[in-house]
mmCIF file of C-alpha atoms in Angstrom:
data_model
loop_
_atom_site.group_PDB
_atom_site.id
_atom_site.type_symbol
_atom_site.label_atom_id
_atom_site.label_comp_id
_atom_site.label_asym_id
_atom_site.label_seq_id
_atom_site.Cartn_x
_atom_site.Cartn_y
_atom_site.Cartn_z
ATOM 1 C CA GLU T 185 5.146 -62.231 -53.410
ATOM 2 C CA SER T 186 4.247 -61.941 -57.253
ATOM 3 C CA GLU T 187 4.149 -58.756 -58.992
ATOM 4 C CA GLY T 188 0.309 -60.153 -59.040
ATOM 5 C CA GLU T 189 0.328 -60.191 -56.111
ATOM 6 C CA THR T 190 1.570 -57.133 -54.981
ATOM 7 C CA ALA T 191 -0.588 -55.246 -57.608
ATOM 8 C CA GLY T 192 -3.402 -57.255 -56.049
ATOM 9 C CA LEU T 193 -2.713 -55.611 -52.855
ATOM 10 C CA ALA T 194 -2.191 -52.125 -53.420
ATOM 11 C CA HIS T 195 -5.484 -51.995 -55.889
ATOM 12 C CA LEU T 196 -7.165 -53.746 -52.319
ATOM 13 C CA GLU T 197 -5.651 -50.248 -50.349
ATOM 14 C CA LYS T 198 -6.506 -47.918 -52.721
ATOM 15 C CA HIS T 199 -10.117 -49.582 -52.833
ATOM 16 C CA PRO T 200 -11.073 -51.603 -50.107
ATOM 17 C CA GLY T 201 -14.291 -51.925 -51.181
ATOM 18 C CA ALA T 202 -12.847 -54.416 -53.787
ATOM 19 C CA VAL T 203 -14.427 -57.874 -52.081
ATOM 20 C CA GLN T 204 -13.159 -60.021 -55.467
ATOM 21 C CA VAL T 205 -9.526 -58.966 -55.437
ATOM 22 C CA ALA T 206 -9.823 -59.573 -51.656
ATOM 23 C CA LEU T 207 -11.061 -63.214 -52.812
ATOM 24 C CA ALA T 208 -8.820 -63.839 -55.890
ATOM 25 C CA LEU T 209 -5.472 -62.745 -53.269
ATOM 26 C CA ALA T 210 -7.026 -64.710 -50.272
ATOM 27 C CA GLU T 211 -7.308 -67.928 -52.289
ATOM 28 C CA GLN T 212 -4.244 -67.324 -53.899
ATOM 29 C CA ARG T 213 -2.477 -67.390 -50.938
ATOM 30 C CA ILE T 214 -5.327 -70.693 -49.118
ATOM 31 C CA GLU T 215 -3.510 -73.202 -52.183
ATOM 32 C CA ALA T 216 -0.196 -71.686 -50.956
ATOM 33 C CA LYS T 217 -1.043 -72.797 -47.507
ATOM 34 C CA ARG T 218 -0.599 -69.180 -46.279
ATOM 35 C CA TYR T 219 -3.499 -68.578 -44.361
ATOM 36 C CA VAL T 220 -2.453 -66.654 -42.249
ATOM 37 C CA GLU T 221 -1.787 -64.098 -44.738
ATOM 38 C CA ALA T 222 -4.960 -65.288 -46.423
ATOM 39 C CA ARG T 223 -6.681 -64.131 -43.755
ATOM 40 C CA ASP T 224 -4.664 -61.028 -43.418
ATOM 41 C CA VAL T 225 -5.974 -59.684 -46.885
ATOM 42 C CA LEU T 226 -9.470 -61.011 -45.831
ATOM 43 C CA SER T 227 -9.635 -58.502 -43.046
ATOM 44 C CA ARG T 228 -8.632 -55.446 -45.343
ATOM 45 C CA ALA T 229 -11.575 -56.350 -47.361
ATOM 46 C CA GLN T 230 -14.377 -54.230 -46.797
ATOM 47 C CA ALA T 231 -17.751 -55.999 -47.709
ATOM 48 C CA GLN T 232 -20.813 -53.133 -48.399
ATOM 49 C CA SER T 233 -23.257 -55.874 -48.682
ATOM 50 C CA PRO T 234 -24.633 -58.912 -46.820
ATOM 51 C CA GLU T 235 -24.043 -61.050 -49.744
ATOM 52 C CA ALA T 236 -19.971 -59.839 -50.060
ATOM 53 C CA ARG T 237 -19.742 -60.695 -46.761
ATOM 54 C CA ALA T 238 -20.346 -63.992 -46.616
ATOM 55 C CA ARG T 239 -18.427 -64.713 -49.546
ATOM 56 C CA VAL T 240 -15.509 -62.690 -47.372
ATOM 57 C CA LEU T 241 -16.592 -65.160 -44.081
ATOM 58 C CA GLN T 242 -16.755 -68.416 -46.348
ATOM 59 C CA MET T 243 -12.884 -67.970 -47.739
ATOM 60 C CA GLU T 244 -12.034 -67.515 -43.923
ATOM 61 C CA ALA T 245 -13.367 -70.860 -42.800
ATOM 62 C CA ALA T 246 -12.046 -72.386 -45.929
ATOM 63 C CA SER T 247 -8.590 -71.081 -44.459
ATOM 64 C CA TYR T 248 -9.402 -72.205 -41.398
ATOM 65 C CA LEU T 249 -10.571 -75.644 -42.353
ATOM 66 C CA LYS T 250 -7.603 -76.040 -44.842
ATOM 67 C CA GLU T 251 -5.107 -74.938 -41.443
ATOM 68 C CA GLY T 252 -7.128 -77.861 -39.649
ATOM 69 C CA ARG T 253 -8.481 -75.467 -37.392
ATOM 70 C CA ARG T 254 -12.443 -77.034 -37.764
ATOM 71 C CA ARG T 255 -13.734 -75.568 -34.801
ATOM 72 C CA ARG T 256 -12.953 -71.932 -35.905
ATOM 73 C CA ALA T 257 -13.788 -72.415 -39.330
ATOM 74 C CA LEU T 258 -17.488 -73.430 -37.834
ATOM 75 C CA GLU T 259 -17.662 -69.937 -35.940
ATOM 76 C CA SER T 260 -16.904 -68.127 -40.175
ATOM 77 C CA LEU T 261 -19.515 -70.276 -41.098
ATOM 78 C CA THR T 262 -22.168 -69.779 -37.538
ATOM 79 C CA TRP T 263 -21.431 -65.768 -38.989
ATOM 80 C CA VAL T 264 -22.413 -66.352 -42.606
ATOM 81 C CA THR T 265 -26.051 -66.852 -40.805
ATOM 82 C CA ARG T 266 -26.014 -64.200 -38.652
ATOM 83 C CA VAL T 267 -25.172 -61.284 -41.643
ATOM 84 C CA VAL T 268 -26.589 -63.128 -44.420
ATOM 85 C CA PRO T 269 -30.697 -63.059 -43.785
ATOM 86 C CA SER T 270 -32.454 -66.315 -44.796
#
């Protein structure tokens, strides 16, 4: 982990509602092909709004898709439709 990632994780521990931090950290891990770690970071985020929860689920789906787990990605995306009112 880089110094920035460590600082980001520390911030997320103190402020679990910092969804943007979680998304940025997860994106870095996905780019590095560290998919399980990305989902671990996302699981720490406490999204307060349906829109924030949807963004977390979309990033989770992206990690599964990059990992080749299409069915699991679809499940995450299905949850997006349930948390965001139409």
